[in-house]
XYZ file of C-alpha atoms in Angstrom:
737
model
C -10.244 61.307 -106.684
C -9.050 60.400 -110.192
C -6.925 57.553 -111.316
C -4.095 59.907 -112.117
C -4.198 61.328 -108.649
C -4.096 57.846 -107.127
C -1.131 56.954 -109.267
C 0.752 60.027 -108.196
C -0.001 59.329 -104.548
C 1.211 55.776 -104.946
C 4.421 56.995 -106.494
C 5.020 59.441 -103.662
C 4.291 57.017 -100.817
C 5.844 53.556 -101.057
C 4.008 50.467 -99.926
C 4.288 49.647 -96.284
C 6.013 46.517 -95.152
C 3.312 44.286 -93.685
C 5.889 42.471 -91.557
C 6.605 45.568 -89.482
C 4.754 46.239 -86.255
C 2.795 49.434 -86.659
C 2.766 50.824 -83.124
C 0.776 53.865 -84.150
C -1.916 51.699 -85.705
C -2.168 49.496 -82.611
C -2.367 52.464 -80.235
C -4.915 54.078 -82.497
C -6.971 50.881 -82.461
C -7.041 51.016 -78.665
C -8.252 54.594 -78.753
C -10.894 53.779 -81.377
C -12.290 51.054 -79.143
C -12.026 53.024 -75.909
C -15.755 52.660 -75.263
C -15.555 48.880 -75.632
C -12.474 48.738 -73.398
C -14.078 50.952 -70.770
C -17.366 49.032 -70.826
C -15.629 45.662 -70.491
C -13.490 46.980 -67.631
C -16.601 48.292 -65.872
C -18.411 44.980 -66.431
C -15.511 43.052 -64.907
C -15.313 45.505 -62.002
C -19.050 45.075 -61.366
C -18.649 41.300 -61.504
C -15.776 41.587 -59.013
C -17.916 43.764 -56.753
C -20.780 41.272 -56.904
C -18.396 38.411 -56.158
C -16.829 40.264 -53.225
C -20.287 41.141 -51.882
C -21.739 37.642 -52.198
C -18.637 35.775 -51.025
C -18.620 34.474 -47.475
C -16.581 36.879 -45.308
C -13.545 35.405 -43.580
C -12.602 36.756 -40.156
C -9.381 36.510 -38.189
C -8.865 36.158 -34.443
C -5.594 36.251 -32.525
C -4.235 35.583 -29.036
C -0.883 35.957 -27.264
C 0.905 33.438 -25.038
C 4.272 33.692 -23.322
C 6.664 30.794 -22.820
C 8.899 31.733 -19.870
C 12.287 30.278 -19.135
C 11.951 27.097 -17.155
C 12.924 27.385 -13.480
C 13.593 24.420 -11.245
C 11.181 23.569 -8.462
C 13.826 21.809 -6.330
C 17.162 23.360 -5.384
C 19.830 21.412 -7.202
C 17.297 19.410 -9.205
C 17.245 21.903 -12.119
C 20.439 20.999 -13.919
C 20.058 23.571 -16.732
C 21.834 26.335 -14.831
C 24.366 23.943 -13.327
C 25.239 22.492 -16.718
C 25.145 25.813 -18.596
C 22.482 24.606 -21.043
C 20.283 27.080 -22.938
C 16.540 26.812 -22.920
C 15.010 25.239 -26.050
C 13.705 27.770 -28.569
C 10.025 28.580 -28.937
C 9.900 26.377 -32.052
C 9.453 23.443 -29.699
C 6.410 25.048 -28.134
C 5.080 25.891 -31.616
C 5.212 22.242 -32.605
C 3.547 21.249 -29.341
C 0.754 23.727 -30.037
C 0.223 22.231 -33.516
C 0.322 18.650 -32.271
C -2.652 16.305 -32.296
C -2.349 16.043 -28.506
C -3.330 19.712 -28.112
C -5.635 20.198 -31.096
C -7.396 16.891 -30.503
C -8.566 18.136 -27.103
C -9.617 21.433 -28.718
C -11.747 19.541 -31.252
C -13.411 17.590 -28.459
C -14.143 20.694 -26.391
C -15.518 22.845 -29.249
C -17.197 20.133 -31.393
C -15.269 21.162 -34.487
C -15.934 17.735 -35.969
C -19.640 18.638 -36.351
C -20.633 21.201 -38.985
C -24.160 22.439 -39.684
C -24.805 24.055 -43.098
C -28.224 25.659 -43.724
C -29.804 25.013 -47.106
C -30.107 28.394 -48.853
C -30.762 29.764 -52.311
C -27.892 29.358 -54.778
C -25.408 32.229 -55.090
C -27.307 34.835 -53.032
C -28.748 32.637 -50.265
C -25.860 33.026 -47.819
C -25.748 36.773 -48.490
C -29.449 37.085 -47.662
C -28.886 35.025 -44.534
C -26.013 37.266 -43.412
C -28.122 40.366 -44.041
C -30.782 39.031 -41.703
C -33.481 38.635 -44.350
C -36.523 36.940 -42.873
C -38.490 34.265 -44.697
C -40.785 35.909 -47.288
C -44.318 34.753 -47.855
C -43.600 32.985 -51.141
C -40.925 30.845 -49.416
C -43.318 29.310 -46.875
C -42.854 25.543 -46.785
C -39.681 25.626 -48.896
C -36.499 23.777 -47.950
C -34.460 26.980 -47.693
C -33.357 28.476 -44.379
C -33.702 32.185 -43.597
C -32.542 34.529 -40.861
C -33.797 33.710 -37.372
C -34.124 29.979 -38.131
C -31.452 28.202 -36.105
C -30.306 24.663 -35.418
C -28.005 23.812 -32.501
C -26.703 20.291 -31.947
C -25.618 19.459 -28.424
C -24.144 16.038 -29.179
C -23.488 13.924 -32.254
C -21.659 10.652 -31.765
C -21.032 8.322 -34.704
C -19.323 4.961 -35.044
C -17.034 5.954 -37.880
C -13.416 6.928 -37.313
C -11.952 7.801 -40.686
C -14.793 8.714 -43.022
C -16.908 11.817 -43.222
C -20.597 11.244 -42.593
C -23.050 13.595 -44.312
C -26.675 13.721 -43.233
C -29.699 15.952 -43.836
C -31.914 17.222 -41.022
C -35.388 18.337 -42.076
C -37.554 20.320 -39.704
C -41.077 19.042 -39.206
C -42.184 21.994 -37.079
C -42.970 22.182 -33.353
C -39.448 21.001 -32.425
C -39.700 17.773 -34.451
C -37.254 16.753 -37.143
C -36.385 13.925 -39.536
C -32.883 12.649 -40.268
C -32.077 11.663 -43.870
C -28.976 10.157 -45.417
C -27.102 11.631 -48.394
C -29.467 9.851 -50.822
C -32.584 11.235 -49.126
C -33.580 8.018 -47.376
C -35.208 8.477 -43.984
C -33.089 7.307 -41.037
C -35.267 8.295 -38.094
C -37.365 10.976 -36.429
C -36.442 12.942 -33.335
C -37.433 15.793 -31.087
C -35.575 18.670 -29.484
C -33.776 17.827 -26.183
C -34.378 14.101 -26.709
C -31.614 11.721 -27.754
C -32.145 10.085 -31.149
C -30.363 6.767 -31.712
C -29.977 5.410 -35.251
C -28.702 1.894 -35.824
C -27.484 2.070 -39.453
C -25.295 4.011 -39.610
C -25.009 4.015 -35.857
C -25.152 7.451 -34.304
C -26.588 9.287 -31.336
C -27.928 12.798 -31.856
C -29.214 15.366 -29.403
C -30.633 18.634 -30.739
C -31.066 21.364 -28.127
C -32.559 24.075 -30.390
C -34.546 24.054 -33.647
C -36.532 27.150 -34.608
C -36.872 26.539 -38.351
C -40.401 25.973 -39.696
C -41.547 22.755 -41.301
C -39.742 21.925 -44.528
C -36.468 23.752 -43.818
C -33.414 21.516 -44.214
C -29.855 21.550 -42.903
C -26.827 19.571 -43.983
C -25.099 18.001 -40.972
C -21.527 16.855 -41.523
C -19.778 14.649 -38.971
C -16.073 14.609 -39.741
C -13.603 12.110 -38.396
C -11.489 13.198 -35.458
C -8.345 13.226 -37.576
C -9.992 15.231 -40.356
C -11.215 17.814 -37.850
C -7.713 18.117 -36.377
C -6.180 18.596 -39.823
C -8.780 21.220 -40.644
C -7.877 23.121 -37.481
C -4.156 22.764 -38.215
C -4.714 24.268 -41.654
C -6.377 27.363 -40.186
C -4.061 27.867 -37.199
C -1.005 30.102 -37.618
C 1.638 30.493 -34.894
C 4.239 33.252 -35.171
C 6.950 34.308 -32.674
C 6.774 37.975 -31.650
C 10.264 39.418 -31.658
C 13.528 37.566 -31.211
C 14.045 35.442 -28.105
C 11.046 37.030 -26.389
C 9.258 33.733 -25.851
C 5.980 35.353 -26.942
C 3.849 33.530 -29.514
C 0.972 35.008 -31.509
C -1.766 32.554 -32.452
C -3.964 33.417 -35.447
C -6.973 31.522 -36.736
C -9.331 32.410 -39.589
C -12.810 31.298 -40.582
C -16.320 32.495 -41.437
C -17.739 32.286 -37.878
C -16.309 34.801 -35.411
C -17.743 33.056 -32.325
C -16.253 29.750 -33.386
C -12.859 31.417 -33.902
C -12.831 32.856 -30.381
C -13.931 29.560 -28.822
C -11.397 27.512 -30.773
C -8.485 29.858 -30.068
C -9.289 30.210 -26.353
C -9.632 26.443 -26.097
C -6.224 26.041 -27.775
C -4.447 28.383 -25.361
C -6.183 26.883 -22.314
C -5.363 23.303 -23.322
C -1.762 24.342 -23.977
C -1.543 25.972 -20.541
C -3.160 22.975 -18.817
C -0.851 20.435 -20.414
C 2.173 22.591 -19.609
C 1.199 22.697 -15.932
C 0.531 18.971 -15.988
C 3.931 18.369 -17.529
C 5.654 20.467 -14.846
C 3.728 18.703 -12.066
C 4.605 15.318 -13.569
C 8.310 16.005 -13.016
C 7.688 16.755 -9.352
C 5.470 13.671 -9.015
C 8.155 11.370 -10.422
C 10.848 12.847 -8.157
C 8.571 12.644 -5.103
C 7.693 9.043 -5.893
C 11.369 8.135 -6.051
C 12.198 9.917 -2.786
C 9.256 8.330 -0.991
C 10.617 4.927 -1.964
C 14.128 5.791 -0.745
C 13.206 7.504 2.557
C 12.222 4.321 4.487
C 15.385 2.579 3.360
C 17.574 5.469 4.500
C 15.681 5.613 7.805
C 16.347 1.900 8.372
C 20.018 2.438 7.557
C 20.120 5.301 10.083
C 18.553 3.135 12.803
C 21.029 0.356 12.108
C 23.961 2.769 12.285
C 22.758 4.277 15.562
C 22.233 0.810 17.066
C 25.742 -0.294 16.093
C 27.247 2.864 17.640
C 25.342 2.449 20.895
C 26.225 -1.230 21.160
C 29.914 -0.544 20.591
C 29.971 2.204 23.215
C 28.391 -0.109 25.754
C 30.892 -2.805 24.971
C 33.972 -0.569 25.065
C 32.816 1.746 27.859
C 33.842 4.647 25.592
C 31.451 7.548 25.483
C 33.211 10.698 24.309
C 35.491 11.460 21.359
C 38.650 13.446 21.612
C 38.832 16.924 20.071
C 41.010 15.683 17.201
C 38.710 12.794 16.478
C 35.671 15.112 16.564
C 37.255 17.428 13.987
C 38.083 14.502 11.732
C 34.541 13.242 12.081
C 33.041 16.592 11.058
C 35.354 16.818 8.053
C 34.521 13.320 6.909
C 30.777 13.972 7.279
C 31.079 17.153 5.225
C 32.982 15.333 2.491
C 30.436 12.516 2.438
C 27.587 15.045 2.098
C 29.368 16.687 -0.814
C 29.967 13.302 -2.445
C 26.286 12.457 -2.107
C 25.337 15.772 -3.712
C 27.758 15.100 -6.573
C 26.314 11.618 -6.946
C 22.862 13.080 -7.522
C 24.215 15.525 -10.069
C 26.104 12.733 -11.841
C 22.904 10.747 -12.098
C 21.247 13.703 -13.896
C 24.266 14.212 -16.157
C 24.419 10.547 -17.117
C 20.937 10.905 -18.665
C 22.052 13.708 -21.016
C 25.799 13.496 -21.693
C 28.679 11.054 -22.036
C 31.610 11.114 -19.578
C 33.660 13.002 -22.204
C 31.454 16.095 -21.972
C 33.307 19.043 -20.343
C 30.680 19.522 -17.630
C 30.642 15.795 -16.870
C 34.467 15.704 -16.650
C 34.501 18.732 -14.350
C 32.118 16.968 -11.977
C 34.255 13.796 -12.047
C 37.372 15.808 -11.248
C 35.635 17.435 -8.290
C 34.479 14.030 -7.126
C 38.040 12.625 -7.352
C 39.328 15.587 -5.377
C 36.826 14.905 -2.590
C 37.728 11.216 -2.602
C 41.413 12.098 -2.228
C 40.571 14.410 0.647
C 38.524 11.646 2.224
C 41.372 9.160 1.846
C 43.806 11.656 3.429
C 41.534 12.104 6.444
C 41.046 8.377 6.784
C 44.817 7.899 6.629
C 45.297 10.542 9.333
C 42.752 8.924 11.593
C 44.489 5.582 11.144
C 46.985 6.536 13.822
C 44.239 6.852 16.436
C 43.643 4.116 18.979
C 41.514 1.233 17.749
C 38.621 2.223 19.993
C 38.604 5.789 18.765
C 38.826 4.606 15.156
C 35.865 2.289 15.531
C 33.763 4.973 17.270
C 34.792 7.408 14.548
C 33.646 5.043 11.817
C 30.355 4.270 13.515
C 29.719 7.938 14.331
C 30.535 8.852 10.746
C 27.986 6.345 9.458
C 25.372 7.774 11.794
C 26.132 11.366 10.847
C 26.210 10.754 7.083
C 23.077 8.645 7.087
C 21.325 11.208 9.255
C 22.395 13.991 6.868
C 21.058 12.056 3.892
C 17.798 11.281 5.614
C 17.240 14.926 6.599
C 18.026 16.014 3.056
C 15.497 13.520 1.683
C 12.829 14.752 4.071
C 13.514 18.361 3.116
C 13.341 17.616 -0.581
C 10.162 15.616 -0.191
C 8.552 18.581 1.525
C 9.784 20.939 -1.170
C 8.373 18.667 -3.895
C 4.997 18.548 -2.177
C 4.950 22.333 -2.034
C 6.118 22.582 -5.660
C 3.448 20.152 -6.831
C 0.749 22.079 -5.030
C 1.896 25.422 -6.457
C 2.907 24.385 -9.968
C 1.932 27.080 -12.531
C 4.063 26.001 -15.483
C 6.168 28.261 -17.674
C 3.306 29.284 -20.022
C 1.224 32.397 -19.492
C -1.760 33.608 -21.514
C -1.207 37.307 -22.205
C -4.185 38.103 -24.476
C -7.368 36.109 -24.866
C -8.740 35.528 -28.347
C -10.310 38.552 -30.041
C -11.719 38.831 -33.571
C -9.662 41.488 -35.346
C -12.054 41.933 -38.258
C -12.691 40.709 -41.774
C -9.603 39.678 -43.736
C -11.256 38.285 -46.876
C -12.592 38.932 -49.367
C -10.805 42.255 -49.810
C -13.473 44.115 -51.731
C -11.388 47.032 -52.984
C -8.581 44.766 -54.125
C -10.944 42.353 -55.881
C -12.750 45.179 -57.679
C -9.440 46.729 -58.731
C -8.021 43.419 -59.956
C -11.250 42.543 -61.766
C -11.376 45.970 -63.421
C -7.742 45.716 -64.487
C -8.366 42.198 -65.787
C -11.290 43.440 -67.859
C -9.196 46.329 -69.127
C -6.343 44.020 -70.061
C -8.669 41.497 -71.700
C -10.387 44.193 -73.749
C -7.029 45.561 -74.883
C -5.855 42.085 -75.857
C -9.059 41.484 -77.840
C -8.710 44.813 -79.640
C -5.033 44.278 -80.392
C -5.603 40.729 -81.630
C -8.402 41.893 -83.893
C -6.231 44.702 -85.163
C -3.309 42.329 -85.731
C -5.151 39.464 -87.412
C -8.183 41.136 -89.024
C -6.424 43.830 -90.978
C -9.062 45.001 -93.399
C -8.462 47.671 -96.020
C -8.192 51.054 -94.299
C -6.547 53.222 -96.947
C -6.550 53.729 -100.734
C -2.820 53.046 -100.715
C -3.464 49.435 -99.742
C -5.690 48.981 -102.782
C -3.182 50.677 -105.027
C -0.522 48.292 -103.729
C -2.719 45.586 -105.281
C -2.554 47.451 -108.632
C -6.195 48.498 -108.359
C -7.014 52.163 -109.030
C -9.258 53.848 -106.469
C -11.984 55.916 -108.143
C -13.477 57.247 -104.941
C -13.200 57.102 -101.182
C -16.701 57.473 -99.729
C -16.890 58.492 -96.057
C -19.340 56.734 -93.765
C -22.602 58.630 -93.598
C -23.760 58.751 -89.980
C -27.282 59.678 -91.099
C -27.516 56.738 -93.466
C -26.011 54.437 -90.867
C -28.658 55.421 -88.294
C -31.519 55.129 -90.800
C -30.243 51.745 -91.941
C -30.208 50.449 -88.359
C -33.734 51.761 -87.762
C -34.857 50.278 -91.066
C -33.594 46.836 -90.096
C -35.501 46.979 -86.814
C -38.639 48.161 -88.608
C -38.233 45.412 -91.167
C -38.076 42.791 -88.448
C -41.225 44.147 -86.823
C -43.336 44.873 -89.884
C -41.752 42.783 -92.604
C -40.801 45.902 -94.559
C -38.110 48.504 -93.969
C -38.025 52.001 -95.368
C -34.870 53.566 -96.764
C -34.748 56.429 -99.233
C -32.041 58.065 -101.307
C -29.494 60.009 -99.293
C -28.732 62.098 -102.372
C -32.300 63.383 -102.173
C -32.598 63.711 -98.394
C -29.234 65.349 -97.739
C -27.354 66.350 -100.892
C -24.618 68.028 -98.823
C -23.631 64.863 -96.995
C -19.921 64.073 -97.225
C -20.570 60.671 -98.737
C -22.732 62.242 -101.485
C -19.955 64.722 -102.224
C -17.554 61.793 -102.592
C -19.992 60.036 -104.963
C -20.097 63.216 -107.049
C -16.344 62.855 -107.385
C -16.947 59.271 -108.499
C -19.337 60.545 -111.170
C -16.563 62.754 -112.554
C -14.069 59.883 -112.556
C -16.574 57.592 -114.289
C -17.038 60.074 -117.117
C -13.481 59.401 -118.216
C -13.371 55.729 -117.264
C -16.470 54.762 -119.243
C -15.171 56.470 -122.349
C -12.950 53.410 -122.797
C -15.863 51.030 -122.238
C -17.663 49.143 -125.001
C -21.110 50.280 -123.788
C -22.851 52.504 -121.271
C -23.290 49.794 -118.697
C -21.643 49.980 -115.283
C -21.443 46.978 -112.943
C -21.079 47.614 -109.203
C -19.565 44.435 -107.719
C -18.221 43.495 -104.327
C -16.436 40.590 -102.609
C -18.883 40.103 -99.722
C -22.350 41.178 -98.583
C -23.084 44.192 -96.400
C -20.415 46.483 -97.886
C -22.715 49.158 -99.391
C -22.988 48.160 -103.087
C -26.695 49.030 -103.232
C -26.068 52.366 -101.497
C -23.358 53.299 -103.996
C -25.428 52.103 -106.983
C -28.647 53.935 -106.086
C -27.072 57.217 -105.008
C -24.628 57.253 -107.932
C -27.590 56.835 -110.262
C -29.451 59.678 -108.524
C -26.454 62.024 -108.771
C -25.947 61.222 -112.448
C -29.655 61.834 -113.080
C -29.447 65.149 -111.231
C -26.646 66.083 -113.661
C -29.071 65.719 -116.577
C -28.459 62.109 -117.599
C -31.135 59.522 -118.139
C -30.147 56.755 -115.778
C -31.561 53.388 -114.781
C -30.320 51.285 -111.863
C -30.947 47.546 -112.000
C -30.982 45.236 -108.968
C -29.032 42.276 -110.333
C -29.107 40.402 -106.996
C -32.234 38.296 -107.483
C -31.559 36.474 -104.205
C -31.279 39.188 -101.559
C -31.167 42.483 -103.442
C -32.610 45.522 -101.697
C -32.290 48.391 -104.173
C -36.055 48.761 -103.896
C -35.655 49.959 -100.301
C -33.853 53.066 -101.553
C -36.995 53.933 -103.575
C -39.354 53.023 -100.708
C -41.101 50.355 -102.805
C -41.389 46.573 -102.813
C -39.423 44.155 -104.978
C -42.281 42.690 -107.028
C -42.373 42.743 -110.869
C -38.681 43.038 -111.388
C -35.726 41.391 -113.110
C -36.633 37.795 -112.322
C -40.096 38.224 -113.893
C -38.518 39.802 -116.994
C -36.014 36.978 -117.448
C -38.660 34.316 -116.890
C -40.884 35.911 -119.557
C -43.636 36.950 -117.174
C -43.102 40.677 -117.671
C -42.281 42.925 -120.612
C -39.170 45.066 -120.588
C -40.947 48.398 -120.326
C -43.218 47.134 -117.526
C -40.213 46.302 -115.328
C -38.753 49.798 -115.510
C -40.149 52.027 -112.766
C -39.740 55.763 -112.400
C -38.622 57.561 -109.232
C -39.023 60.893 -107.581
C -35.781 62.060 -109.188
C -36.243 63.294 -112.728
C -34.378 61.116 -115.219
C -33.872 58.276 -112.743
C -35.550 54.893 -113.252
C -34.981 51.569 -111.535
C -35.627 47.860 -111.885
C -36.217 45.750 -108.795
C -34.954 42.217 -108.288
C -38.380 40.599 -108.524
C -39.366 37.381 -106.812
C -36.472 35.165 -105.757
C -36.108 32.430 -108.435
C -34.639 28.989 -107.779
C -32.000 29.420 -110.550
C -30.755 33.027 -110.774
C -27.469 32.172 -112.524
C -29.233 30.167 -115.278
C -31.655 33.045 -115.917
C -28.772 35.490 -116.333
C -27.138 33.223 -118.919
C -30.200 33.261 -121.152
C -30.452 35.444 -124.290
C -33.358 37.349 -122.773
C -31.013 38.986 -120.267
C -28.813 40.218 -123.111
C -31.888 41.529 -124.890
C -33.003 43.318 -121.747
C -29.601 44.970 -121.332
C -29.652 46.065 -124.963
C -33.094 47.579 -124.385
C -31.880 49.521 -121.365
C -28.715 50.725 -123.132
C -30.846 51.972 -126.009
C -33.320 53.908 -123.853
C -30.951 55.278 -121.150
C -27.679 57.170 -121.097
C -26.298 55.147 -118.200
C -27.192 51.659 -116.958
C -25.954 50.829 -113.426
C -26.310 47.211 -112.279
C -26.000 46.202 -108.645
C -24.704 42.606 -108.384
C -24.493 39.972 -105.619
C -21.161 39.226 -103.872
C -18.669 37.643 -106.257
C -17.145 35.426 -103.531
C -20.560 33.910 -102.827
C -22.039 33.397 -106.328
C -20.915 33.865 -109.950
C -23.746 36.219 -110.947
C -21.458 39.273 -110.963
C -19.088 37.642 -113.459
C -22.000 36.695 -115.746
C -23.389 40.219 -115.650
C -19.983 41.888 -115.975
C -19.218 39.899 -119.115
C -21.922 41.896 -120.918
C -21.003 45.298 -119.467
C -18.258 47.691 -120.490
C -17.152 48.892 -117.041
C -16.887 47.043 -113.713
C -16.059 48.640 -110.396
C -15.637 46.852 -107.055
C -16.873 48.300 -103.770
C -14.529 47.635 -100.819
C -15.728 48.176 -97.235
C -13.406 50.102 -94.956
C -11.882 47.841 -92.298
C -13.959 44.834 -93.382
C -12.594 43.461 -96.643
C -9.046 42.185 -96.509
C -6.476 42.381 -99.313
C -6.760 38.625 -99.719
C -10.510 38.890 -100.344
C -9.939 41.622 -102.941
C -7.395 39.518 -104.814
C -9.642 36.448 -104.831
C -12.613 38.533 -106.019
C -10.536 40.047 -108.810
C -9.406 36.588 -109.873
C -13.004 35.357 -109.894
C -13.990 38.199 -112.195
C -10.959 37.654 -114.388
C -11.811 33.962 -114.690
C -15.240 34.976 -115.994
C -13.661 37.246 -118.560
C -14.374 40.479 -116.685
C -11.689 43.128 -116.359
C -11.918 45.085 -113.136
C -11.603 48.758 -113.922
C -11.038 49.969 -110.352
C -12.367 50.113 -106.831
C -14.466 52.295 -104.565
C -13.415 52.445 -100.906
C -16.711 52.794 -99.050
C -17.669 53.751 -95.474
C -14.378 55.430 -94.620
C -14.206 56.326 -90.919
C -11.985 58.806 -89.185
C -10.239 56.613 -86.613
C -7.172 57.157 -84.518
C -5.700 53.932 -85.893
C -5.672 55.322 -89.427
C -5.962 59.101 -89.186
C -2.272 59.636 -88.420
C -1.159 58.311 -91.811
C -4.045 57.244 -93.969
C -7.215 59.180 -93.599
C -6.153 62.622 -92.581
C -6.774 64.156 -95.966
C -9.941 62.263 -96.906
C -12.398 63.825 -94.518
C -12.509 67.490 -95.411
C -15.861 69.203 -95.742
C -16.582 72.424 -97.587
C -20.067 73.773 -96.991
C -21.740 76.971 -98.091
C -22.500 79.595 -95.490
């Protein structure tokens, strides 16, 4: 590509606005890094799979209970139907189920305040234990616990109430064990099925099973009663099934399926027991009250009967008239009704005020009965005095007798109700483990894979957004720098370079070779041939036949361009010498499969003559000068007159002198060398060097008095991020058949 061509391209295609978001470039960057994105997603998915496999499985158990509508055990004693009240919702029963009264008894019955944790290997120990892995031979005597090694604690009583007590139980073999505190201090020794009492901290421990061999340890945690209740409350879920069905579903989750079933069954049984006890308590209180009142009513009945008999003896009156008998029956009936209303009023007074509609209705009915009673009493007032007195005494006997019989009947009913109390709670389904609910392996793997995919895409997009290296000749031309060649990345050279680095690490020496000799048809060599043509016209304006190959940073391919350009020029019939001007880390000698001894540093230090430093190569007309031994002061050597004399010698004996220089952003050697050369070109690495680096490097050269003639865009790659607009026409190949 010539300078004229670059200029025309620049004129046809305006510079891109760097502030715009290039969607095509970003999408192309994702496609270019698809392997990285896929690998990272797979790695995250594998990590998620490992996590889901090693995580402790969490199971879920459920049970069903029914809360029936409350029915009265004594006729007339259940005021709910009389008063028209609705039954309380199941939310009341839910709160009762979650109360400390219920769950505290569950903790006591199932020993949820005691937790035994086997000591296992980190990360994979619990997984091995769940898989049933037996103790291997190399783990004999270790503190870890394996499958088949169990510890069951029958009883653990401690003196603490609010703090968690953590202990360590170490098996001594043959059913013996040692208790240790959290710091490892010995507290006491015990044996299976024998109670161990420890004074400080005070506790009593009974172990009923210990099959672990000597050395195996367990962590024993004794939680406070309140902490155990709160832990159970946190795991227990209670949900109504349907609307107004009175059916509650109890769910509990945890890592131990047996413990879940025991805890949930204990919860439902305790709830049922307390409900029955609560129902029986109502009957007990009513029966206690009636048993206190029955003797008093019986005494009142005896007194009334005695008064009636005495009066009859005194008045010689035995029978009542028909009218008086009817009045007596009516009065007794009214009195019985008033007594019944009195009982109902007593119940109402506990719940409502006299202004409540139900309460007022009862009072109105009571007033009506009182008026009826007064009317009857007024009607009987016209009877003879003897009949009136017998009527009153007979009424007292009848009413008291009615009350006493009613009390006896109710007492018998309460005794029957207490004996047959079943409560209004029924267990429909006992606890059953429904299966594993966590971790959800498929979901975790999917989320982990998507997280890895998203993270990889973010990394790629951030790198593409913030590390925008040069990817097209147009970007260099926007910096007013002509592009003399765009050299594609040679896959062959890239592979050989990677192998050479590995070989150099192993043997201290890496082998390279000239690509122009190995594979003259390589695309990168064809591009360098185009550079040779462009240089023919560029160096005509130069003051001498010296060409400096510079670069802003290391690892961009300066030595590759220098050596292969020299070989191509020599193949064209020129007498060419390439000089390794990087006396610190130059590696031009690797291209000629030689070492770096007896080179430029020895010439400049006066240890070697000019002609002795120039070495011939396998390519006719091509010579080279190695860097030599690394000196302590490369820049000072280049500023000496001997370097100028050496360059004059090379210019006199060769048609073209190509000098490979160290990075200009690192050291000033390139500016010192370029000052004495007619033409300077800068190698720019595709996607690596940024426009800012190019500008700073150009300024460094300009400060040293070196005019940059143009650039070479090296290692061009055909990527999706750039091929749609930049690189599509730079990667053609034209080979002979």
